[in-house]
């Protein structure tokens, strides 16, 4: 039997959630504020959204970011599935510790260091900086997250199902694709989503590895934020939050339905 | 898939990490031993493989520790180094103090509520980091939401934006999920019968907590603190947007050297120093992580 939460427990959770969500709520509310000042409520208005859709530079940046996000998330998810299979099922293969170590190191590595080192790689390789260099860099950045999400799900998967298929003559890759993959699919989808949002969000690595013509949304936002608070940024933020929250809740519900805990 | 062959799946991720993660560090190390020149790329010496062995010799002869010597001569670098570690350490401490009661509270809730609450802790992490920090500018600035609220109850105004306090608030806010989740993971796994046993033997709930729950949760606390401390020590966005010009942190120094001063060797040397400092926490983190996963 678990003891129920005490008043102190409830208070800490409620305060914690308030701390996490208050800034986001404020941001969303003020994106609909007719006034330019944060502290003055000038009535409900969608003028900042209208202004946003006339800002061609912002729209271009959104388009670049979306493409980078989709490509890099797909790359990172493919690599993540492979890495998770190796880590969960590889047993004691040589280099398991090195692979796990490398993956966790990318997870905690300060972004400035990662960005600088990737940039030097592209300079040394003579690759022109732009769309592709950001995409490759984001795949590297998000690989650790996709691996961890998929690894967690694969770890609890009953491998004997796959072994049974193989005993009945199914080739290993086919058994994986037909039996394991459908079961871990929600986790793979969640991993992709996570990689996509992380890519959508990254400023530091994109700034180092991007070039002319490939300005991402965070780079654009950053240069505007430095000039001060602008309600148009609240509008674009609200849209982003809406997209991401919808996606996350959808994945969550999907997982609830498939794997009742 | 047979267990024995699954290791083969590691080949591609391995190569990827070698090319995009490990090898670039060698380049950073090499560049930190170079010097600045007015050219593209802005450093010398350059290694030209086409010139063969003699070219490699001239390249080696051109390397020097000059950039590192420069770092020791300027007070700014030492100050930035010390304040990075101090701010990241302080923030990690605050995160433990704030994150622990939240994680503990969630672990005490009924199972259904627990799942939803864990989800609620993760959700902000999925929404843009930059935007969440930007939201704090509107709250903390002199004519912002906080001072308006304080004004209503006859307090303030307070000046927080562009101070170290603002940086600490931003760090705690942005990294809170990274602290709560590892703590929750250990607290949730705790065997309730241990607490019951302690209480049957006469322990008060509080002393049962201190002598049973708390020691058992230390691995989660260590994992969370390291998971936050390491990236915070090199954080750029938060000190840049909330800290004003006075808050010096290494992440910002690297950024400025690179983008504003176009001094690539100095940026690389600072990155190497930061990396060398973080090696120990990173190794500790990996050990904790291995323990949690096994």
Coordinates of C-alpha atoms in Angstrom, one line a residue:
Chain A
X1 CA 0.0 0.0 0.0
X2 CA 1.2 3.4 -0.9
X3 CA 0.5 6.3 1.5
X4 CA -1.5 9.1 0.0
X5 CA 0.1 12.5 -0.6
X6 CA 0.3 14.8 2.3
X7 CA -0.7 18.5 2.2
X8 CA 3.0 19.3 1.8
X9 CA 3.3 16.9 -1.1
X10 CA 0.3 18.4 -2.9
X11 CA 1.5 22.0 -2.2
X12 CA 5.0 21.2 -3.7
X13 CA 3.5 19.7 -6.8
X14 CA 1.0 22.5 -7.4
X15 CA 3.7 25.2 -6.8
X16 CA 6.1 23.3 -9.1
X17 CA 3.6 23.1 -11.9
X18 CA 2.7 26.8 -11.5
X19 CA 6.4 27.7 -11.8
X20 CA 6.7 25.5 -14.9
X21 CA 3.5 26.8 -16.7
X22 CA 3.0 30.4 -15.6
X23 CA 5.6 31.9 -18.0
X24 CA 4.1 29.9 -20.9
X25 CA 0.6 31.0 -20.0
X26 CA 1.7 34.6 -19.8
X27 CA 3.3 34.3 -23.2
X28 CA 0.2 32.8 -24.8
X29 CA -2.1 35.4 -23.2
X30 CA -0.1 38.3 -24.4
X31 CA 0.1 37.1 -27.9
X32 CA -3.6 38.1 -28.1
X33 CA -3.0 41.5 -26.5
X34 CA -3.8 44.4 -28.6
X35 CA -1.3 46.6 -26.7
X36 CA 2.4 46.4 -27.4
X37 CA 3.2 46.7 -23.7
X38 CA 3.3 43.5 -21.6
X39 CA 1.7 45.0 -18.5
X40 CA -1.2 46.7 -20.3
X41 CA -4.1 44.7 -21.5
X42 CA -5.4 46.5 -24.6
X43 CA -8.1 44.1 -25.4
X44 CA -8.2 40.8 -27.4
X45 CA -6.6 41.0 -30.8
X46 CA -5.1 38.8 -33.4
X47 CA -3.1 41.6 -35.0
X48 CA 0.3 40.1 -34.1
X49 CA -0.7 36.9 -35.9
X50 CA -1.6 38.9 -39.0
X51 CA 1.7 40.8 -38.8
X52 CA 3.5 37.5 -38.4
X53 CA 2.1 36.1 -41.7
X54 CA 3.3 39.2 -43.5
X55 CA 6.8 38.8 -42.3
X56 CA 8.5 37.0 -45.2
X57 CA 11.8 36.5 -43.4
X58 CA 10.0 34.8 -40.5
X59 CA 8.1 32.6 -42.9
X60 CA 11.2 31.6 -44.7
X61 CA 12.9 30.7 -41.4
X62 CA 9.9 28.6 -40.4
X63 CA 10.1 26.7 -43.7
X64 CA 13.9 26.0 -43.3
X65 CA 13.4 24.9 -39.7
X66 CA 10.6 22.5 -40.7
X67 CA 12.7 20.8 -43.4
X68 CA 15.8 20.6 -41.2
X69 CA 13.6 19.2 -38.4
X70 CA 11.9 16.5 -40.5
X71 CA 15.2 15.3 -42.1
X72 CA 17.4 15.4 -39.0
X73 CA 14.7 13.7 -36.9
X74 CA 14.3 10.9 -39.4
X75 CA 18.1 10.4 -39.5
X76 CA 18.4 10.5 -35.7
X77 CA 15.5 8.0 -35.3
X78 CA 17.0 5.5 -37.8
X79 CA 20.4 5.7 -36.0
X80 CA 18.5 5.6 -32.6
X81 CA 16.8 2.3 -33.5
X82 CA 20.1 0.8 -34.5
X83 CA 21.9 2.0 -31.4
X84 CA 19.0 0.9 -29.1
X85 CA 19.0 -2.6 -30.7
X86 CA 22.8 -2.8 -30.2
X87 CA 22.6 -1.6 -26.6
X88 CA 19.6 -3.7 -25.5
X89 CA 20.3 -6.9 -27.4
X90 CA 24.0 -6.7 -28.2
X91 CA 24.8 -8.3 -24.8
X92 CA 28.5 -7.9 -24.1
X93 CA 29.7 -6.9 -27.6
X94 CA 32.9 -5.1 -27.6
X95 CA 32.6 -1.4 -27.6
X96 CA 29.1 -1.4 -25.9
X97 CA 30.5 0.8 -23.1
X98 CA 32.1 3.1 -25.7
X99 CA 28.9 3.4 -27.7
X100 CA 26.8 4.0 -24.5
X101 CA 29.4 6.4 -23.3
X102 CA 29.5 8.3 -26.5
X103 CA 25.8 8.6 -26.6
X104 CA 25.4 9.9 -23.1
X105 CA 28.3 12.3 -23.7
X106 CA 26.4 14.0 -26.5
X107 CA 23.5 14.3 -24.2
X108 CA 25.2 16.4 -21.6
X109 CA 27.8 18.2 -23.8
X110 CA 27.4 22.0 -23.7
X111 CA 25.9 23.1 -27.0
X112 CA 28.6 25.7 -27.7
X113 CA 31.3 23.0 -27.6
X114 CA 29.3 20.7 -29.9
X115 CA 28.5 23.6 -32.3
X116 CA 32.1 24.8 -32.5
X117 CA 33.5 21.3 -33.0
X118 CA 31.0 20.5 -35.8
X119 CA 31.7 23.7 -37.5
X120 CA 35.4 23.0 -37.5
X121 CA 34.6 19.6 -39.0
X122 CA 32.7 21.1 -41.9
X123 CA 35.4 23.7 -42.5
X124 CA 38.0 21.0 -42.5
X125 CA 35.9 18.8 -44.9
X126 CA 35.4 21.8 -47.1
X127 CA 31.6 21.5 -46.9
X128 CA 29.8 24.8 -47.5
X129 CA 27.7 25.7 -44.5
X130 CA 24.0 25.7 -44.9
X131 CA 20.9 23.5 -44.9
X132 CA 22.8 20.2 -45.0
X133 CA 25.4 21.0 -42.3
X134 CA 22.6 22.1 -39.9
X135 CA 20.7 18.9 -40.7
X136 CA 23.7 16.6 -40.0
X137 CA 24.5 18.5 -36.8
X138 CA 20.9 18.2 -35.5
X139 CA 20.9 14.5 -36.2
X140 CA 24.0 14.3 -34.0
X141 CA 22.5 16.4 -31.3
X142 CA 19.3 14.4 -31.1
X143 CA 20.7 10.9 -31.5
X144 CA 21.1 10.5 -27.7
X145 CA 17.4 11.3 -27.1
X146 CA 16.0 9.0 -29.7
X147 CA 18.3 6.2 -28.5
X148 CA 17.2 6.6 -24.9
X149 CA 13.4 6.7 -25.8
X150 CA 13.6 3.6 -28.0
X151 CA 16.0 1.8 -25.7
X152 CA 13.6 2.1 -22.8
X153 CA 10.7 0.5 -24.8
X154 CA 12.9 -2.2 -26.4
X155 CA 14.2 -3.2 -23.0
X156 CA 10.7 -4.2 -21.9
X157 CA 9.9 -6.0 -25.1
X158 CA 9.6 -9.8 -24.8
X159 CA 12.3 -11.1 -27.2
X160 CA 10.9 -14.6 -27.1
X161 CA 8.2 -13.5 -29.5
X162 CA 10.8 -12.7 -32.1
X163 CA 12.8 -15.8 -31.3
X164 CA 9.6 -17.9 -31.8
X165 CA 9.2 -16.4 -35.3
X166 CA 12.8 -17.2 -36.1
X167 CA 12.4 -20.8 -34.9
X168 CA 9.6 -21.0 -37.4
X169 CA 11.9 -20.0 -40.2
X170 CA 11.6 -16.2 -40.3
X171 CA 14.8 -14.4 -41.2
X172 CA 16.0 -12.1 -38.3
X173 CA 15.5 -8.8 -40.0
X174 CA 12.0 -9.8 -41.1
X175 CA 11.2 -11.0 -37.6
X176 CA 12.3 -7.6 -36.3
X177 CA 10.4 -5.7 -38.9
X178 CA 7.2 -7.7 -38.6
X179 CA 7.0 -8.4 -34.8
X180 CA 9.2 -6.0 -32.8
X181 CA 8.8 -2.9 -34.9
X182 CA 5.0 -2.7 -34.7
X183 CA 5.1 -3.1 -30.9
X184 CA 7.8 -0.4 -30.4
X185 CA 6.3 1.9 -33.0
X186 CA 4.7 4.3 -30.5
X187 CA 8.1 4.7 -28.9
X188 CA 9.8 5.2 -32.3
X189 CA 7.1 7.9 -33.1
X190 CA 7.7 9.5 -29.7
X191 CA 11.5 9.5 -30.4
X192 CA 11.0 11.1 -33.8
X193 CA 8.7 13.8 -32.3
X194 CA 11.2 14.5 -29.6
X195 CA 14.1 14.8 -32.1
X196 CA 11.9 17.0 -34.3
X197 CA 11.0 19.4 -31.5
X198 CA 14.7 19.6 -30.3
X199 CA 15.8 20.5 -33.8
X200 CA 13.0 23.0 -34.0
X201 CA 14.3 24.6 -30.9
X202 CA 18.0 24.7 -31.3
X203 CA 19.7 28.0 -31.6
X204 CA 23.3 27.4 -30.6
X205 CA 24.3 24.6 -32.9
X206 CA 22.4 26.0 -35.8
X207 CA 24.1 29.4 -35.4
X208 CA 27.5 27.7 -35.6
X209 CA 26.8 25.3 -38.5
X210 CA 24.4 27.3 -40.6
X211 CA 25.3 29.5 -43.5
X212 CA 23.7 32.2 -45.7
X213 CA 20.2 31.2 -46.9
X214 CA 19.6 28.7 -44.1
X215 CA 18.5 30.9 -41.2
X216 CA 16.4 28.8 -38.9
X217 CA 13.5 30.1 -36.8
X218 CA 15.4 30.1 -33.5
X219 CA 18.2 32.2 -35.2
X220 CA 15.6 34.6 -36.5
X221 CA 13.8 34.8 -33.1
X222 CA 17.1 35.3 -31.3
X223 CA 18.1 38.3 -33.4
X224 CA 14.6 39.8 -32.7
X225 CA 14.6 39.0 -29.0
X226 CA 17.9 40.8 -28.6
X227 CA 16.2 43.9 -29.8
X228 CA 13.6 43.6 -27.1
X229 CA 10.1 42.1 -26.4
X230 CA 8.0 42.0 -29.6
X231 CA 4.4 40.7 -29.5
X232 CA 5.0 39.1 -32.9
X233 CA 7.4 36.7 -31.2
X234 CA 4.6 35.8 -28.7
X235 CA 2.4 35.0 -31.7
X236 CA 4.9 32.7 -33.3
X237 CA 5.7 31.1 -29.9
X238 CA 2.1 30.4 -29.3
X239 CA 1.7 28.7 -32.7
X240 CA 4.8 26.6 -31.9
X241 CA 3.6 25.6 -28.5
X242 CA 0.2 24.7 -30.0
X243 CA 1.8 22.5 -32.6
X244 CA 4.1 20.7 -30.2
X245 CA 1.5 20.3 -27.4
X246 CA -1.0 18.8 -29.9
X247 CA 1.7 16.4 -31.1
X248 CA 2.9 15.4 -27.7
X249 CA -0.6 14.8 -26.3
X250 CA -1.5 12.7 -29.4
X251 CA 1.6 10.5 -28.9
X252 CA 0.8 10.2 -25.2
X253 CA -2.7 9.1 -25.9
X254 CA -1.5 6.7 -28.5
X255 CA 0.9 5.1 -26.1
X256 CA -1.8 4.9 -23.4
X257 CA -4.1 3.0 -25.7
X258 CA -1.5 0.6 -27.0
X259 CA 0.3 -0.2 -23.8
X260 CA -2.1 0.1 -20.9
X261 CA 0.1 0.4 -17.8
Chain B
X1 CA 17.3 -11.2 -34.2
X2 CA 19.8 -13.4 -32.5
X3 CA 21.6 -11.8 -29.6
X4 CA 25.0 -12.5 -31.0
X5 CA 24.4 -10.5 -34.2
X6 CA 22.6 -7.6 -32.7
X7 CA 25.9 -6.0 -32.0
X8 CA 26.2 -5.4 -35.7
X9 CA 23.5 -2.8 -35.4
X10 CA 26.1 -0.7 -33.6
X11 CA 28.3 -0.1 -36.6
X12 CA 26.4 2.8 -38.1
X13 CA 25.8 4.7 -34.9
X14 CA 29.4 4.1 -34.0
X15 CA 30.7 5.5 -37.3
X16 CA 28.3 8.5 -36.9
X17 CA 29.6 9.3 -33.4
X18 CA 33.2 8.9 -34.6
X19 CA 32.8 11.3 -37.5
X20 CA 30.5 13.9 -36.0
X21 CA 31.4 13.8 -32.3
X22 CA 34.8 12.3 -31.5
X23 CA 36.8 13.4 -34.5
X24 CA 35.7 17.1 -34.3
X25 CA 37.2 17.3 -30.8
X26 CA 40.6 16.6 -32.3
X27 CA 40.0 19.5 -34.6
X28 CA 39.1 21.8 -31.7
X29 CA 42.3 20.7 -29.9
X30 CA 44.4 21.3 -33.0
X31 CA 42.8 24.7 -33.6
X32 CA 43.4 25.7 -30.0
X33 CA 47.2 25.4 -30.7
X34 CA 47.0 27.6 -33.8
X35 CA 47.0 31.4 -34.0
X36 CA 44.7 33.9 -35.6
X37 CA 45.3 35.4 -39.0
X38 CA 43.3 37.6 -41.3
X39 CA 42.1 35.1 -43.8
X40 CA 39.4 32.6 -44.5
X41 CA 39.4 30.4 -42.5
X42 CA 40.9 32.8 -39.9
X43 CA 43.7 30.7 -38.4
X44 CA 47.1 29.3 -39.2
X45 CA 48.9 26.9 -39.7
X46 CA 46.7 24.9 -42.1
X47 CA 47.3 21.3 -42.7
X48 CA 47.6 20.5 -46.4
X49 CA 47.6 16.7 -46.9
X50 CA 48.6 17.2 -50.6
X51 CA 52.0 18.5 -49.5
X52 CA 52.8 15.1 -47.9
X53 CA 55.2 14.7 -45.0
X54 CA 57.2 18.0 -45.4
X55 CA 53.8 19.8 -45.3
X56 CA 52.9 18.0 -42.1
X57 CA 56.3 18.9 -40.5
X58 CA 55.8 22.6 -41.3
X59 CA 52.3 22.3 -39.9
X60 CA 53.5 20.8 -36.6
X61 CA 56.2 23.4 -36.3
X62 CA 53.5 26.1 -36.6
X63 CA 51.6 24.9 -33.6
X64 CA 52.1 26.6 -30.3
X65 CA 50.6 27.1 -26.9
X66 CA 50.4 30.8 -27.5
X67 CA 46.6 31.0 -27.3
X68 CA 46.6 29.3 -23.9
X69 CA 49.2 31.7 -22.6
X70 CA 46.9 34.5 -23.7
X71 CA 44.1 33.0 -21.7
X72 CA 46.1 33.1 -18.5
X73 CA 47.1 36.7 -19.0
X74 CA 43.7 38.1 -19.3
X75 CA 41.7 38.2 -16.0
X76 CA 38.4 38.0 -18.0
X77 CA 38.9 34.3 -18.8
X78 CA 39.6 33.3 -15.3
X79 CA 36.7 35.3 -14.0
X80 CA 34.4 33.7 -16.6
X81 CA 35.7 30.3 -15.7
X82 CA 35.1 30.7 -12.0
X83 CA 31.7 32.3 -12.3
X84 CA 30.5 29.6 -14.8
X85 CA 31.3 26.9 -12.2
X86 CA 29.9 28.9 -9.3
X87 CA 26.6 29.7 -11.1
X88 CA 26.2 26.2 -12.4
X89 CA 26.9 24.8 -9.0
X90 CA 24.5 27.2 -7.3
X91 CA 21.8 26.4 -9.8
X92 CA 22.3 22.7 -9.4
X93 CA 21.9 23.1 -5.6
X94 CA 18.7 25.2 -6.0
X95 CA 17.4 22.6 -8.5
X96 CA 17.9 19.8 -5.9
X97 CA 16.1 21.9 -3.2
X98 CA 13.2 22.7 -5.5
X99 CA 13.1 19.5 -7.6
X100 CA 13.1 17.1 -4.7
X101 CA 9.8 18.1 -3.1
X102 CA 8.1 18.1 -6.5
X103 CA 9.5 14.6 -7.4
X104 CA 8.6 13.3 -4.0
X105 CA 5.1 14.8 -4.2
X106 CA 4.5 13.2 -7.6
X107 CA 5.7 9.8 -6.3
X108 CA 3.2 9.9 -3.4
X109 CA 0.2 10.5 -5.8
X110 CA -2.1 7.8 -7.0
X111 CA -0.8 6.0 -10.1
X112 CA -3.2 7.7 -12.6
X113 CA -2.3 11.1 -11.4
X114 CA 1.4 10.2 -11.3
X115 CA 1.4 9.4 -15.1
X116 CA -0.3 12.7 -15.9
X117 CA 2.0 14.7 -13.7
X118 CA 5.2 13.2 -15.1
X119 CA 3.8 14.1 -18.6
X120 CA 3.1 17.6 -17.3
X121 CA 6.7 17.9 -16.1
X122 CA 8.0 16.8 -19.5
X123 CA 5.7 18.9 -21.6
X124 CA 7.4 22.3 -21.1
X125 CA 10.7 20.7 -22.1
X126 CA 9.1 20.0 -25.5
X127 CA 8.2 23.6 -26.0
X128 CA 10.9 25.9 -27.3
X129 CA 13.7 26.6 -24.8
X130 CA 14.4 30.0 -26.4
X131 CA 10.8 30.9 -26.1
X132 CA 10.5 29.9 -22.5
X133 CA 13.6 32.0 -21.7
X134 CA 12.1 34.9 -23.7
X135 CA 9.0 34.6 -21.6
X136 CA 11.0 35.4 -18.5
X137 CA 12.3 38.7 -20.1
X138 CA 8.7 39.9 -20.1
X139 CA 8.2 38.8 -16.5
X140 CA 11.4 40.2 -15.1
X141 CA 12.0 43.4 -17.0
X142 CA 11.6 46.6 -15.0
X143 CA 8.1 47.3 -16.5
X144 CA 7.3 43.7 -16.6
X145 CA 4.7 41.3 -15.1
X146 CA 6.5 40.7 -11.8
X147 CA 6.8 44.4 -11.0
X148 CA 3.2 45.0 -12.0
X149 CA 2.1 42.2 -9.7
X150 CA 4.3 43.5 -6.8
X151 CA 3.0 47.0 -7.4
X152 CA -0.6 45.8 -6.8
X153 CA 0.3 44.7 -3.3
X154 CA 2.4 47.8 -2.7
X155 CA 5.8 46.2 -3.0
X156 CA 8.8 46.7 -5.3
X157 CA 9.8 47.5 -7.9
X158 CA 12.7 45.1 -8.0
X159 CA 15.4 45.0 -10.6
X160 CA 16.1 41.4 -11.6
X161 CA 16.6 41.3 -15.3
X162 CA 20.3 41.5 -16.3
X163 CA 21.5 40.3 -13.0
X164 CA 22.9 36.9 -11.8
X165 CA 19.6 36.3 -10.0
X166 CA 17.8 36.3 -13.4
X167 CA 20.3 33.8 -14.7
X168 CA 19.7 31.5 -11.7
X169 CA 15.9 31.8 -12.2
X170 CA 16.3 31.0 -15.9
X171 CA 18.6 28.0 -15.2
X172 CA 16.4 26.5 -12.5
X173 CA 13.3 27.0 -14.7
X174 CA 14.8 25.5 -17.9
X175 CA 16.5 22.5 -16.2
X176 CA 13.8 21.6 -13.7
X177 CA 12.5 18.7 -15.7
X178 CA 16.0 17.2 -15.9
X179 CA 16.2 17.2 -12.1
X180 CA 12.7 16.0 -11.3
X181 CA 12.6 13.1 -13.7
X182 CA 15.7 11.1 -12.4
X183 CA 14.6 11.9 -8.8
X184 CA 11.1 10.7 -9.5
X185 CA 12.5 7.5 -11.2
X186 CA 14.3 6.4 -8.0
X187 CA 11.5 7.6 -5.6
X188 CA 8.9 5.8 -7.6
X189 CA 10.8 2.5 -7.4
X190 CA 11.1 2.7 -3.7
X191 CA 9.8 -0.3 -1.8
X192 CA 7.0 0.9 0.4
X193 CA 7.4 -2.0 2.9
X194 CA 10.8 -0.5 3.9
X195 CA 9.0 2.6 5.2
X196 CA 6.3 0.5 6.9
X197 CA 9.1 -1.6 8.5
X198 CA 10.8 1.5 9.8
X199 CA 7.5 2.9 11.2
X200 CA 6.6 -0.5 12.8
X201 CA 10.0 -0.2 14.6
X202 CA 8.9 3.1 16.0
X203 CA 10.3 5.6 13.5
X204 CA 8.2 8.8 13.0
X205 CA 7.3 9.5 9.3
X206 CA 9.9 12.2 9.2
X207 CA 12.8 10.1 10.5
X208 CA 11.7 7.2 8.3
X209 CA 12.0 9.6 5.4
X210 CA 15.5 10.8 6.5
X211 CA 16.9 7.4 7.3
X212 CA 15.3 5.3 4.5
X213 CA 13.8 7.2 1.6
X214 CA 16.4 10.0 1.4
X215 CA 19.6 7.8 1.4
X216 CA 17.9 5.5 -1.2
X217 CA 17.2 8.4 -3.5
X218 CA 20.7 9.7 -3.5
X219 CA 21.7 8.0 -6.9
X220 CA 18.8 9.9 -8.5
X221 CA 19.8 13.1 -6.9
X222 CA 23.4 12.6 -8.2
X223 CA 22.3 11.8 -11.7
X224 CA 19.9 14.8 -11.8
X225 CA 22.5 17.2 -10.4
X226 CA 25.2 16.1 -12.9
X227 CA 22.7 16.0 -15.8
X228 CA 22.0 19.7 -15.0
X229 CA 25.4 20.9 -13.9
X230 CA 27.3 19.8 -17.0
X231 CA 25.3 21.6 -19.7
X232 CA 24.7 24.6 -17.4
X233 CA 28.4 25.2 -17.0
X234 CA 28.5 25.9 -20.8
X235 CA 25.1 27.5 -21.1
X236 CA 24.9 30.3 -23.6
X237 CA 21.3 31.4 -24.2
X238 CA 20.2 32.0 -20.6
X239 CA 23.2 34.2 -19.5
X240 CA 23.0 36.0 -22.8
X241 CA 19.3 36.9 -22.6
X242 CA 18.8 37.2 -18.9
X243 CA 22.2 38.0 -17.5
X244 CA 23.0 41.4 -19.1
X245 CA 26.6 42.3 -19.9
X246 CA 27.9 41.7 -16.4
X247 CA 27.3 38.0 -16.1
X248 CA 30.4 36.2 -17.5
X249 CA 30.1 32.6 -18.4
X250 CA 32.3 30.4 -20.6
X251 CA 29.6 29.5 -23.1
X252 CA 29.2 33.2 -23.8
X253 CA 33.0 33.8 -24.0
X254 CA 33.2 31.0 -26.6
X255 CA 30.3 32.6 -28.5
X256 CA 31.8 36.1 -28.4
X257 CA 35.3 35.0 -29.4
X258 CA 33.9 33.1 -32.3
X259 CA 31.2 35.4 -33.7
X260 CA 32.2 38.8 -32.6
X261 CA 36.0 38.7 -32.4
X262 CA 36.4 36.0 -35.1
X263 CA 39.2 34.6 -32.9
X264 CA 38.7 30.9 -33.6
X265 CA 41.8 29.7 -31.8
X266 CA 40.7 31.5 -28.6
X267 CA 37.2 30.0 -28.8
X268 CA 38.7 26.6 -29.3
X269 CA 41.1 27.0 -26.4
X270 CA 38.3 28.1 -24.1
X271 CA 36.2 25.1 -25.3
X272 CA 39.1 22.7 -24.5
X273 CA 39.5 24.2 -21.0
X274 CA 35.7 23.8 -20.4
X275 CA 35.8 20.3 -21.7
X276 CA 38.8 19.3 -19.6
X277 CA 36.9 20.6 -16.5
X278 CA 33.8 18.7 -17.4
X279 CA 35.5 15.4 -18.1
X280 CA 35.2 14.3 -14.4
X281 CA 31.5 15.2 -14.0
X282 CA 30.8 13.5 -17.4
X283 CA 32.5 10.3 -16.3
X284 CA 30.6 10.3 -13.0
X285 CA 27.4 10.9 -14.8
X286 CA 28.0 7.9 -17.1
X287 CA 28.7 5.7 -14.1
X288 CA 25.4 6.8 -12.4
X289 CA 23.6 6.2 -15.7
X290 CA 25.1 2.7 -16.1
X291 CA 24.0 1.9 -12.5
X292 CA 20.4 3.1 -13.2
X293 CA 20.2 1.1 -16.4
X294 CA 21.6 -2.1 -15.1

